[in-house]
Structures are given as structure tokens and as C-alpha cells.
mmCIF file of C-alpha atoms and ligand atoms in Angstrom:
data_model
loop_
_atom_site.group_PDB
_atom_site.id
_atom_site.type_symbol
_atom_site.label_atom_id
_atom_site.label_comp_id
_atom_site.label_asym_id
_atom_site.label_seq_id
_atom_site.Cartn_x
_atom_site.Cartn_y
_atom_site.Cartn_z
ATOM 1 C CA MET A 242 -55.253 222.464 -231.293
ATOM 2 C CA ASN A 243 -53.106 225.596 -231.196
ATOM 3 C CA THR A 244 -53.056 227.498 -227.922
ATOM 4 C CA PRO A 245 -54.611 230.899 -228.566
ATOM 5 C CA ILE A 246 -51.703 232.840 -227.110
ATOM 6 C CA GLY A 247 -52.425 236.552 -227.179
ATOM 7 C CA ALA A 248 -50.918 239.718 -225.769
ATOM 8 C CA VAL A 249 -50.634 240.004 -221.969
ATOM 9 C CA GLY A 250 -50.105 243.427 -220.392
ATOM 10 C CA CYS A 251 -47.123 245.084 -222.112
ATOM 11 C CA LEU A 252 -46.098 241.868 -223.911
ATOM 12 C CA THR A 253 -47.112 241.123 -227.504
ATOM 13 C CA ALA A 254 -48.429 237.652 -228.376
ATOM 14 C CA ASP A 255 -44.996 236.680 -229.767
ATOM 15 C CA GLN A 256 -43.298 237.855 -226.588
ATOM 16 C CA VAL A 257 -45.796 235.904 -224.474
ATOM 17 C CA ARG A 258 -45.017 232.753 -226.456
ATOM 18 C CA ASP A 259 -41.287 233.380 -225.970
ATOM 19 C CA VAL A 260 -41.515 233.948 -222.203
ATOM 20 C CA LEU A 261 -43.674 230.825 -221.796
ATOM 21 C CA LEU A 262 -41.187 228.730 -223.793
ATOM 22 C CA LYS A 263 -38.444 230.025 -221.503
ATOM 23 C CA ALA A 264 -40.521 229.286 -218.385
ATOM 24 C CA THR A 265 -41.177 225.710 -219.500
ATOM 25 C CA SER A 266 -37.507 225.033 -220.166
ATOM 26 C CA ALA A 267 -36.907 225.000 -216.400
ATOM 27 C CA PRO A 268 -35.516 221.804 -214.870
ATOM 28 C CA SER A 269 -37.849 219.420 -213.039
ATOM 29 C CA LEU A 270 -37.429 216.090 -211.306
ATOM 30 C CA TYR A 271 -37.344 213.412 -214.075
ATOM 31 C CA ASN A 272 -38.439 216.143 -216.515
ATOM 32 C CA SER A 273 -41.960 215.760 -215.108
ATOM 33 C CA GLN A 274 -42.790 219.436 -215.931
ATOM 34 C CA PRO A 275 -45.318 219.851 -213.098
ATOM 35 C CA TRP A 276 -46.695 223.251 -214.108
ATOM 36 C CA ARG A 277 -49.590 224.941 -215.889
ATOM 37 C CA PHE A 278 -49.955 228.550 -217.010
ATOM 38 C CA HIS A 279 -53.138 230.543 -217.349
ATOM 39 C CA CYS A 280 -53.059 233.792 -219.315
ATOM 40 C CA THR A 281 -55.539 236.634 -219.145
ATOM 41 C CA ASP A 282 -55.310 240.103 -220.721
ATOM 42 C CA ASP A 283 -53.024 241.347 -217.961
ATOM 43 C CA THR A 284 -51.675 238.325 -216.046
ATOM 44 C CA ILE A 285 -49.756 235.081 -216.502
ATOM 45 C CA ALA A 286 -50.645 232.755 -213.623
ATOM 46 C CA LEU A 287 -48.404 229.830 -212.665
ATOM 47 C CA HIS A 288 -50.132 226.770 -211.188
ATOM 48 C CA ALA A 289 -48.636 223.597 -209.731
ATOM 49 C CA ASP A 290 -49.881 220.590 -211.727
ATOM 50 C CA ARG A 291 -50.027 217.912 -209.059
ATOM 51 C CA SER A 292 -51.254 215.333 -211.581
ATOM 52 C CA ARG A 293 -47.601 215.326 -212.716
ATOM 53 C CA ALA A 294 -46.149 214.678 -209.273
ATOM 54 C CA VAL A 295 -43.520 211.995 -208.654
ATOM 55 C CA PRO A 296 -45.095 210.526 -205.512
ATOM 56 C CA VAL A 297 -42.479 208.019 -204.352
ATOM 57 C CA ALA A 298 -39.346 210.172 -204.756
ATOM 58 C CA ASP A 299 -41.157 213.385 -203.812
ATOM 59 C CA PRO A 300 -44.158 212.484 -201.611
ATOM 60 C CA GLU A 301 -44.536 215.981 -200.158
ATOM 61 C CA HIS A 302 -44.194 217.702 -203.561
ATOM 62 C CA ARG A 303 -41.208 219.710 -202.325
ATOM 63 C CA GLU A 304 -39.243 219.138 -205.535
ATOM 64 C CA LEU A 305 -42.400 219.798 -207.557
ATOM 65 C CA VAL A 306 -42.563 223.271 -205.991
ATOM 66 C CA LEU A 307 -38.800 223.779 -206.559
ATOM 67 C CA ALA A 308 -39.324 223.068 -210.270
ATOM 68 C CA CYS A 309 -42.207 225.561 -210.388
ATOM 69 C CA GLY A 310 -39.940 228.109 -208.671
ATOM 70 C CA ALA A 311 -37.344 227.532 -211.398
ATOM 71 C CA ALA A 312 -40.037 228.091 -214.048
ATOM 72 C CA LEU A 313 -41.098 231.287 -212.260
ATOM 73 C CA LEU A 314 -37.552 232.661 -212.266
ATOM 74 C CA ASN A 315 -37.237 231.913 -215.998
ATOM 75 C CA LEU A 316 -40.545 233.684 -216.594
ATOM 76 C CA ARG A 317 -39.472 236.746 -214.581
ATOM 77 C CA LEU A 318 -36.105 236.956 -216.363
ATOM 78 C CA ALA A 319 -37.627 236.494 -219.812
ATOM 79 C CA VAL A 320 -40.137 239.279 -219.138
ATOM 80 C CA ARG A 321 -37.309 241.514 -217.858
ATOM 81 C CA ALA A 322 -35.186 240.734 -220.921
ATOM 82 C CA ALA A 323 -38.135 241.870 -223.077
ATOM 83 C CA GLY A 324 -37.806 245.285 -221.424
ATOM 84 C CA VAL A 325 -40.867 244.880 -219.221
ATOM 85 C CA GLN A 326 -41.169 244.949 -215.429
ATOM 86 C CA PRO A 327 -43.021 241.882 -214.067
ATOM 87 C CA ASP A 328 -45.045 242.565 -210.919
ATOM 88 C CA VAL A 329 -44.970 239.210 -209.151
ATOM 89 C CA ASN A 330 -47.436 238.114 -206.488
ATOM 90 C CA VAL A 331 -46.364 234.830 -204.908
ATOM 91 C CA LEU A 332 -49.062 232.542 -203.434
ATOM 92 C CA PRO A 333 -51.720 235.234 -203.854
ATOM 93 C CA HIS A 334 -54.754 233.295 -202.544
ATOM 94 C CA ARG A 335 -54.676 231.101 -199.473
ATOM 95 C CA CYS A 336 -57.752 229.182 -200.648
ATOM 96 C CA THR A 337 -56.127 228.208 -203.984
ATOM 97 C CA PRO A 338 -52.758 226.773 -202.881
ATOM 98 C CA ASP A 339 -51.898 225.436 -206.346
ATOM 99 C CA LEU A 340 -51.922 228.980 -207.712
ATOM 100 C CA LEU A 341 -48.243 229.635 -207.010
ATOM 101 C CA ALA A 342 -47.761 233.048 -208.577
ATOM 102 C CA MET A 343 -49.374 235.758 -210.661
ATOM 103 C CA VAL A 344 -47.057 237.683 -212.959
ATOM 104 C CA ARG A 345 -48.238 241.005 -214.398
ATOM 105 C CA PRO A 346 -46.080 242.350 -217.239
ATOM 106 C CA ALA A 347 -47.111 245.768 -216.082
ATOM 107 C CA ARG A 348 -44.886 248.501 -217.490
ATOM 108 C CA ARG A 349 -41.849 249.061 -219.650
ATOM 109 C CA ARG A 350 -38.464 249.117 -217.944
ATOM 110 C CA PRO A 351 -35.085 248.548 -219.609
ATOM 111 C CA ALA A 352 -33.458 245.215 -218.782
ATOM 112 C CA THR A 353 -30.222 245.229 -216.781
ATOM 113 C CA PRO A 354 -27.123 243.491 -218.218
ATOM 114 C CA THR A 355 -27.589 240.727 -215.596
ATOM 115 C CA ASP A 356 -31.206 240.138 -216.681
ATOM 116 C CA VAL A 357 -30.090 239.864 -220.305
ATOM 117 C CA GLU A 358 -27.154 237.582 -219.480
ATOM 118 C CA LEU A 359 -29.217 235.208 -217.319
ATOM 119 C CA ALA A 360 -32.171 235.148 -219.739
ATOM 120 C CA ALA A 361 -29.763 234.283 -222.573
ATOM 121 C CA ALA A 362 -28.482 231.365 -220.476
ATOM 122 C CA ILE A 363 -31.986 229.817 -220.124
ATOM 123 C CA PRO A 364 -31.942 227.806 -223.400
ATOM 124 C CA ARG A 365 -28.269 226.850 -222.904
ATOM 125 C CA ARG A 366 -28.716 225.400 -219.389
ATOM 126 C CA ARG A 367 -28.932 221.617 -219.330
ATOM 127 C CA THR A 368 -28.513 218.909 -216.741
ATOM 128 C CA ASN A 369 -25.175 217.355 -217.656
ATOM 129 C CA ARG A 370 -24.794 213.848 -216.210
ATOM 130 C CA LYS A 371 -21.540 213.137 -218.017
ATOM 131 C CA PRO A 372 -18.070 213.364 -216.416
ATOM 132 C CA PHE A 373 -16.712 216.925 -216.293
ATOM 133 C CA LEU A 374 -13.148 217.997 -217.074
ATOM 134 C CA PRO A 375 -10.679 217.612 -214.184
ATOM 135 C CA THR A 376 -10.438 221.418 -213.849
ATOM 136 C CA ALA A 377 -11.461 222.932 -210.499
ATOM 137 C CA VAL A 378 -14.026 225.761 -210.443
ATOM 138 C CA PRO A 379 -12.143 228.908 -209.281
ATOM 139 C CA GLY A 380 -13.045 230.602 -205.991
ATOM 140 C CA SER A 381 -14.197 233.785 -207.769
ATOM 141 C CA LEU A 382 -16.999 231.767 -209.365
ATOM 142 C CA HIS A 383 -17.965 230.276 -205.980
ATOM 143 C CA SER A 384 -18.705 233.844 -204.849
ATOM 144 C CA GLN A 385 -20.770 234.589 -207.966
ATOM 145 C CA LEU A 386 -22.864 231.471 -207.416
ATOM 146 C CA ARG A 387 -23.366 232.310 -203.738
ATOM 147 C CA GLN A 388 -24.517 235.807 -204.696
ATOM 148 C CA ALA A 389 -26.984 234.313 -207.179
ATOM 149 C CA ALA A 390 -28.604 232.291 -204.372
ATOM 150 C CA GLU A 391 -28.642 235.280 -202.018
ATOM 151 C CA ALA A 392 -30.315 237.449 -204.665
ATOM 152 C CA GLU A 393 -33.340 235.145 -204.277
ATOM 153 C CA ARG A 394 -33.209 235.069 -200.465
ATOM 154 C CA ALA A 395 -31.607 231.630 -200.179
ATOM 155 C CA TRP A 396 -28.140 230.405 -199.297
ATOM 156 C CA LEU A 397 -25.595 228.334 -201.197
ATOM 157 C CA ALA A 398 -23.527 226.240 -198.808
ATOM 158 C CA ILE A 399 -20.252 224.991 -200.251
ATOM 159 C CA PRO A 400 -19.055 222.207 -197.946
ATOM 160 C CA GLU A 401 -15.412 222.176 -196.900
ATOM 161 C CA ARG A 402 -13.172 219.544 -198.461
ATOM 162 C CA GLU A 403 -13.086 217.547 -195.188
ATOM 163 C CA GLN A 404 -16.915 217.393 -195.168
ATOM 164 C CA LEU A 405 -17.098 215.800 -198.614
ATOM 165 C CA PRO A 406 -16.498 212.155 -197.554
ATOM 166 C CA LYS A 407 -19.475 212.445 -195.181
ATOM 167 C CA LEU A 408 -21.575 213.926 -197.980
ATOM 168 C CA GLN A 409 -20.534 211.123 -200.332
ATOM 169 C CA ALA A 410 -21.490 208.555 -197.698
ATOM 170 C CA LEU A 411 -24.901 210.208 -197.215
ATOM 171 C CA ALA A 412 -25.496 210.162 -200.972
ATOM 172 C CA GLN A 413 -24.631 206.463 -201.113
ATOM 173 C CA GLN A 414 -26.825 205.687 -198.097
ATOM 174 C CA ALA A 415 -29.794 207.527 -199.630
ATOM 175 C CA HIS A 416 -29.201 205.934 -203.025
ATOM 176 C CA ASP A 417 -29.118 202.426 -201.533
ATOM 177 C CA ALA A 418 -32.294 203.090 -199.538
ATOM 178 C CA GLN A 419 -34.114 204.274 -202.661
ATOM 179 C CA LEU A 420 -32.938 201.398 -204.850
ATOM 180 C CA SER A 421 -34.106 198.869 -202.255
ATOM 181 C CA ASP A 422 -37.658 200.243 -202.614
ATOM 182 C CA ALA A 423 -39.527 198.512 -205.452
ATOM 183 C CA GLU A 424 -41.969 201.420 -205.796
ATOM 184 C CA PHE A 425 -39.082 203.872 -206.170
ATOM 185 C CA THR A 426 -37.372 201.796 -208.863
ATOM 186 C CA ALA A 427 -40.671 201.348 -210.742
ATOM 187 C CA GLU A 428 -41.135 205.131 -210.731
ATOM 188 C CA LEU A 429 -37.512 205.679 -211.835
ATOM 189 C CA ARG A 430 -38.001 203.195 -214.692
ATOM 190 C CA PHE A 431 -41.235 204.909 -215.719
ATOM 191 C CA TRP A 432 -39.612 208.338 -216.125
ATOM 192 C CA THR A 433 -36.177 207.427 -217.498
ATOM 193 C CA GLY A 434 -34.565 205.607 -220.417
ATOM 194 C CA ARG A 435 -37.075 207.183 -222.831
ATOM 195 C CA ASN A 436 -36.550 207.180 -226.590
ATOM 196 C CA SER A 437 -36.475 210.337 -228.692
ATOM 197 C CA GLY A 438 -39.966 211.636 -229.396
ATOM 198 C CA SER A 439 -41.039 211.546 -225.757
ATOM 199 C CA PRO A 440 -42.120 215.058 -224.673
ATOM 200 C CA ASP A 441 -41.341 214.366 -221.011
ATOM 201 C CA GLY A 442 -39.183 212.071 -218.894
ATOM 202 C CA VAL A 443 -35.446 211.645 -219.477
ATOM 203 C CA LEU A 444 -34.093 210.357 -222.797
ATOM 204 C CA VAL A 445 -31.318 207.761 -222.957
ATOM 205 C CA SER A 446 -29.283 210.382 -224.850
ATOM 206 C CA SER A 447 -29.408 212.676 -221.778
ATOM 207 C CA SER A 448 -28.299 210.047 -219.284
ATOM 208 C CA GLY A 449 -24.756 209.798 -218.013
ATOM 209 C CA PRO A 450 -22.570 206.725 -218.366
ATOM 210 C CA LEU A 451 -23.558 203.610 -216.444
ATOM 211 C CA PRO A 452 -22.435 203.840 -212.793
ATOM 212 C CA GLU A 453 -19.153 202.086 -211.970
ATOM 213 C CA PRO A 454 -17.680 201.043 -208.603
ATOM 214 C CA GLN A 455 -14.862 203.624 -208.715
ATOM 215 C CA ASP A 456 -17.334 206.568 -208.893
ATOM 216 C CA GLU A 457 -16.907 208.741 -205.790
ATOM 217 C CA TRP A 458 -20.285 210.465 -206.166
ATOM 218 C CA VAL A 459 -23.149 208.065 -206.658
ATOM 219 C CA LEU A 460 -25.326 209.130 -209.588
ATOM 220 C CA ARG A 461 -28.583 207.580 -210.697
ATOM 221 C CA ASP A 462 -28.750 205.620 -213.903
ATOM 222 C CA TYR A 463 -31.221 207.610 -216.015
ATOM 223 C CA SER A 464 -30.806 205.301 -219.028
ATOM 224 C CA ARG A 465 -32.617 202.233 -217.629
ATOM 225 C CA GLY A 466 -29.397 200.303 -218.245
ATOM 226 C CA GLN A 467 -29.207 201.370 -221.908
ATOM 227 C CA ALA A 468 -26.290 203.846 -221.696
ATOM 228 C CA ASN A 469 -23.030 202.989 -223.397
ATOM 229 C CA THR A 470 -20.360 201.423 -221.246
ATOM 230 C CA ARG A 471 -17.729 203.943 -220.290
ATOM 231 C CA VAL A 472 -14.605 204.369 -222.378
ATOM 232 C CA ALA A 473 -11.743 203.114 -220.161
ATOM 233 C CA GLY A 474 -10.252 206.020 -218.194
ATOM 234 C CA LYS A 475 -13.172 208.414 -218.906
ATOM 235 C CA ASP A 476 -14.117 208.633 -215.252
ATOM 236 C CA PHE A 477 -15.861 211.379 -213.317
ATOM 237 C CA GLU A 478 -13.849 214.451 -212.357
ATOM 238 C CA PRO A 479 -11.947 214.084 -209.054
ATOM 239 C CA GLU A 480 -13.080 217.381 -207.496
ATOM 240 C CA PRO A 481 -16.462 218.636 -208.675
ATOM 241 C CA LEU A 482 -17.829 221.728 -206.971
ATOM 242 C CA ILE A 483 -20.573 220.314 -204.738
ATOM 243 C CA CYS A 484 -22.984 222.835 -203.281
ATOM 244 C CA VAL A 485 -26.140 222.672 -201.231
ATOM 245 C CA LEU A 486 -28.911 225.160 -201.893
ATOM 246 C CA GLY A 487 -30.521 225.904 -198.547
ATOM 247 C CA SER A 488 -33.538 227.937 -197.463
ATOM 248 C CA PHE A 489 -34.268 229.608 -194.135
ATOM 249 C CA GLN A 490 -37.752 228.054 -193.840
ATOM 250 C CA ASP A 491 -39.297 224.920 -195.331
ATOM 251 C CA GLY A 492 -42.903 225.701 -196.322
ATOM 252 C CA VAL A 493 -44.296 226.070 -199.840
ATOM 253 C CA SER A 494 -43.341 229.743 -200.040
ATOM 254 C CA ALA A 495 -39.745 229.002 -198.966
ATOM 255 C CA GLN A 496 -39.552 226.119 -201.450
ATOM 256 C CA LEU A 497 -40.844 228.318 -204.277
ATOM 257 C CA HIS A 498 -38.184 230.928 -203.490
ATOM 258 C CA ALA A 499 -35.582 228.160 -203.170
ATOM 259 C CA GLY A 500 -36.563 226.999 -206.664
ATOM 260 C CA MET A 501 -35.951 230.520 -207.981
ATOM 261 C CA ALA A 502 -32.611 230.622 -206.161
ATOM 262 C CA MET A 503 -31.632 227.176 -207.474
ATOM 263 C CA GLN A 504 -32.408 228.291 -211.014
ATOM 264 C CA ARG A 505 -30.524 231.583 -210.615
ATOM 265 C CA VAL A 506 -27.476 229.576 -209.458
ATOM 266 C CA LEU A 507 -27.819 227.193 -212.428
ATOM 267 C CA LEU A 508 -28.172 230.094 -214.891
ATOM 268 C CA ALA A 509 -25.253 232.003 -213.352
ATOM 269 C CA ALA A 510 -23.197 228.818 -213.693
ATOM 270 C CA THR A 511 -24.268 228.409 -217.331
ATOM 271 C CA ALA A 512 -23.461 232.056 -218.081
ATOM 272 C CA ALA A 513 -19.981 231.490 -216.607
ATOM 273 C CA GLY A 514 -19.390 228.509 -218.915
ATOM 274 C CA LEU A 515 -20.061 225.866 -216.257
ATOM 275 C CA SER A 516 -22.159 222.686 -216.433
ATOM 276 C CA SER A 517 -24.287 221.259 -213.651
ATOM 277 C CA SER A 518 -26.213 218.237 -212.468
ATOM 278 C CA PHE A 519 -28.093 217.198 -209.332
ATOM 279 C CA ILE A 520 -27.471 214.687 -206.542
ATOM 280 C CA SER A 521 -30.990 214.679 -205.101
ATOM 281 C CA GLN A 522 -30.979 211.349 -203.305
ATOM 282 C CA ILE A 523 -29.659 213.001 -200.119
ATOM 283 C CA VAL A 524 -32.499 215.525 -199.923
ATOM 284 C CA GLU A 525 -35.205 213.037 -200.930
ATOM 285 C CA VAL A 526 -34.581 210.537 -198.117
ATOM 286 C CA PRO A 527 -35.711 212.156 -194.823
ATOM 287 C CA THR A 528 -32.960 210.672 -192.625
ATOM 288 C CA THR A 529 -30.106 211.766 -194.898
ATOM 289 C CA ARG A 530 -31.711 215.177 -195.451
ATOM 290 C CA LYS A 531 -31.731 215.619 -191.666
ATOM 291 C CA GLU A 532 -28.053 214.646 -191.423
ATOM 292 C CA LEU A 533 -27.200 216.990 -194.291
ATOM 293 C CA ARG A 534 -29.037 219.773 -192.464
ATOM 294 C CA GLU A 535 -26.783 219.229 -189.457
ATOM 295 C CA LEU A 536 -23.703 219.092 -191.687
ATOM 296 C CA ILE A 537 -24.321 222.444 -193.416
ATOM 297 C CA GLY A 538 -25.522 224.122 -190.199
ATOM 298 C CA GLY A 539 -26.880 227.661 -189.941
ATOM 299 C CA GLY A 540 -30.428 226.371 -189.458
ATOM 300 C CA LEU A 541 -30.694 225.939 -193.235
ATOM 301 C CA TRP A 542 -33.122 223.520 -194.866
ATOM 302 C CA PRO A 543 -31.275 221.687 -197.652
ATOM 303 C CA GLN A 544 -33.351 221.878 -200.833
ATOM 304 C CA ALA A 545 -31.036 220.798 -203.665
ATOM 305 C CA VAL A 546 -27.550 219.331 -203.987
ATOM 306 C CA LEU A 547 -25.732 220.447 -207.121
ATOM 307 C CA ARG A 548 -22.602 219.200 -208.866
ATOM 308 C CA ILE A 549 -20.913 221.918 -210.919
ATOM 309 C CA GLY A 550 -17.875 221.863 -213.191
ATOM 310 C CA TYR A 551 -16.601 222.248 -216.728
ATOM 311 C CA GLY A 552 -18.472 219.843 -219.014
ATOM 312 C CA SER A 553 -18.732 219.052 -222.710
ATOM 313 C CA PRO A 554 -21.971 219.968 -224.536
ATOM 314 C CA VAL A 555 -25.007 217.695 -224.032
ATOM 315 C CA PRO A 556 -28.322 217.672 -225.935
ATOM 316 C CA ALA A 557 -31.419 219.518 -224.719
ATOM 317 C CA THR A 558 -34.203 217.459 -223.127
ATOM 318 C CA PRO A 559 -37.603 217.907 -224.841
ATOM 319 C CA ARG A 560 -40.551 219.718 -223.307
ATOM 320 C CA ARG A 561 -44.308 219.312 -223.732
ATOM 321 C CA SER A 562 -45.823 221.738 -226.211
ATOM 322 C CA LEU A 563 -47.313 224.999 -224.961
ATOM 323 C CA ASP A 564 -50.698 223.651 -226.124
ATOM 324 C CA ASP A 565 -50.530 221.163 -223.263
ATOM 325 C CA VAL A 566 -49.573 223.590 -220.518
ATOM 326 C CA VAL A 567 -51.107 226.978 -221.335
ATOM 327 C CA ALA A 568 -54.746 228.052 -221.147
ATOM 328 C CA ARG A 569 -56.210 231.478 -221.917
ATOM 329 C CA ASN A 570 -59.404 233.329 -221.199
HETATM 330 C C1 LIG B 858 -35.757 219.366 -207.924
HETATM 331 C C2 LIG B 858 -34.973 218.635 -208.988
HETATM 332 C C3 LIG B 858 -34.282 217.470 -208.665
HETATM 333 C C4 LIG B 858 -33.525 216.809 -209.643
HETATM 334 N N1 LIG B 858 -32.795 215.706 -209.282
HETATM 335 C C5 LIG B 858 -31.991 215.111 -210.193
HETATM 336 C C6 LIG B 858 -31.114 214.041 -209.812
HETATM 337 O O1 LIG B 858 -31.058 213.635 -208.662
HETATM 338 N N2 LIG B 858 -30.310 213.512 -210.762
HETATM 339 C C7 LIG B 858 -30.298 213.980 -212.049
HETATM 340 O O2 LIG B 858 -29.533 213.473 -212.855
HETATM 341 N N3 LIG B 858 -31.121 214.988 -212.438
HETATM 342 C C8 LIG B 858 -31.946 215.568 -211.542
HETATM 343 N N4 LIG B 858 -32.727 216.634 -211.904
HETATM 344 C C9 LIG B 858 -32.649 217.136 -213.280
HETATM 345 C C10 LIG B 858 -33.851 216.739 -214.127
HETATM 346 O O3 LIG B 858 -33.837 215.369 -214.407
HETATM 347 C C11 LIG B 858 -33.816 217.600 -215.403
HETATM 348 O O4 LIG B 858 -34.043 218.927 -215.039
HETATM 349 C C12 LIG B 858 -34.843 217.200 -216.440
HETATM 350 O O5 LIG B 858 -34.578 215.917 -216.936
HETATM 351 C C13 LIG B 858 -34.864 218.192 -217.608
HETATM 352 O O6 LIG B 858 -33.599 218.252 -218.231
HETATM 353 P P1 LIG B 858 -32.759 219.589 -218.305
HETATM 354 O O7 LIG B 858 -32.441 220.018 -216.911
HETATM 355 O O8 LIG B 858 -31.516 219.206 -219.079
HETATM 356 O O9 LIG B 858 -33.567 220.623 -219.015
HETATM 357 C C14 LIG B 858 -33.491 217.309 -210.964
HETATM 358 C C15 LIG B 858 -34.201 218.485 -211.271
HETATM 359 C C16 LIG B 858 -34.919 219.152 -210.292
HETATM 360 C C17 LIG B 858 -35.618 220.448 -210.624
#
């Protein structure tokens, strides 16, 4: 069945299809794509789809809301790039908490160069789990990424070099705790190591190399053991840029804004020619998240830990069709 996608507000039907494709190309934990969209003549509504939650890794649905925030930023930018101003109402009804935002493509307004640049980065952004080049990210780009987070009312903490061993130890501690939990590993196996043709989950072709003992930053095996063994010497970069996206509060609204900030950072990185991946173990295990909170200070709630650097191209991960995620009346 084809989704009857029609015009919404100032957007034509083709533009609506385009902005929804951009929204659904947002990142999500295990590519679970926990969102639904409902279009009317004047509004695109974004709903959390809790039937697609990842309950062991993300029992409180914090990362689910982050992913929806990322989809909302993509939607806003795509509407802006179409030369239309989106009026956005976040969490509009207290009694319908899964209705996360209503976006009204209300009136024409020329896009800014930043809108165009970030919207163009949406289809190019990918999670890159492969080793990056051993080239450090220059300080000028650190500032750009920080500004991207601040533009969405969040904060990007870039830990000092002497804090990194502690961060590495926290990542390892969280990773070990998760892998010792049979329910966690069953969930990880369910979502990863998929073959091409799967519209969700992570494909073997998008996984990184199998973990090896010399790796300084512990990364999850997303291939279910099927990735190629590493070519000798092709190790992970010695000094990735590690940053922690933090929010000033930790409720659903703060997490939704943090998701927008996370995505703006990822798109700004993509636009600057950088690649990125996640090290989420630390923020998924409550004890290590608490320690990370103390480490970054400032009263910030750590929401996402990102690894950024110069990577080689990786394939896109598939998405479910719009037929499965969009309804209209
Ligand atoms: C909140 C959140 C947490 C994530 N955590 C991890 C992670 O710990 N490790 C990882 O390799 N990818 C992680 N990802 C990336 C997703 O697996 C990825 O977005 C998804 O597979 C879709 O692929 P894409 O980002 O290339 O479009 C995370 C994504 C989100 C939004």
C-alpha cells in the first residue's frame, strides 16, 4: 500500500515526501527507528513509537527520545531548506506524551546558508564504526561542534586529555557489565549482524572490525561475530575526538532537545568532512553515567558520547519505507 502523502501547509506532496525521508534518516539505537509521523493538511506530527523500544539497553526510553529528537531536527532543517518556516510545538499535549512535536510548515522564508549546508549533510551522515585516519580534529572544528550543540540549548563537553583514561575505563566497565547480562546480549544479537534486505537493525556491512585487545576505546561488535578480521596494523586512530553531549535537565523535553543538539553536532561534523560514531555503553549503565556526570561537571546530564574523526566512506544503513511510518488524514 502506498502512503497517500499529500501537501502539508506550504509544502507540496513531493516536498513532504522529501522532508519525511530526511526525518527518517536520523540515527537511532540499533537502527530501531522508534518514530511515527502523522500528516494533516497543515501539520506533520512526530510520535514516539514505543513498540520499537530497546528495553534492556534503554529501559527508560531516553535514547528512544534522543533518536526522535534527531528526526525532529532533520525535519526542521529539511523544511527550512525547502524555503519554508516550520512552526514547531514541542510536547504540545500533556495527556498525549507520545506526541513529541507538531511541525507546521506555515509560511515561506528563504533558507539560510547554514540550513542548506546542514540539510545537505543529512543523507551523507552515517555512523562509521571503522578506524579513522590518525589525523587529529583541529581546535577550530571543536568550536564549531560546540556551537552546534549550543544552538539547540545543549552543551558539548570535550574532556581534557588527562580525563580520557578515566573515560576509557568507564566505557570498559559499562561494556563488561552489559555483556555479562544475558538479556542485553540477546537484544544486541537480535538487532545486529543483519543481512542486506533488512529494513531495520544494523547490517554486517555497517559494523566495524571485530574488537581486539589493543583497542583503547571499547566498541560493540555490531556484526554478531561475522565481521572480517582486521588487516594487521589497521588499528583504531590513537586520538579520536571524544565528546559528551550534555543537557541541563533530564526529562523528556530535555532529552528531545538533546537529540536535536546531538544531530546538529553530527551534521555539522559531516558538513566539515568528519565521520562519527557512538560509545553509548557509558550513558546506558546508570553507575557509569553517574560517574561520567561527575567527570564532565557543570551539572550536565550526559546524553550521548561521540567519537569523531576523519574516516573513509561507509555504506548507508537502510530505513523502513514511509508506508510503515507515515499516516495521513
Ligand atoms: C541514542 C543513540 C545511541 C547509539 N549508540 C550506538 C553505540 O553505542 N554504538 C554504535 O556503534 N552505534 C550507536 N548508535 C548508532 C546507530 O546504531 C545508528 O544510528 C543506526 O544503526 C543507523 O545507522 P546510521 O547512523 O549510519 O544511519 C546510536 C544511535 C543513537 C541515536
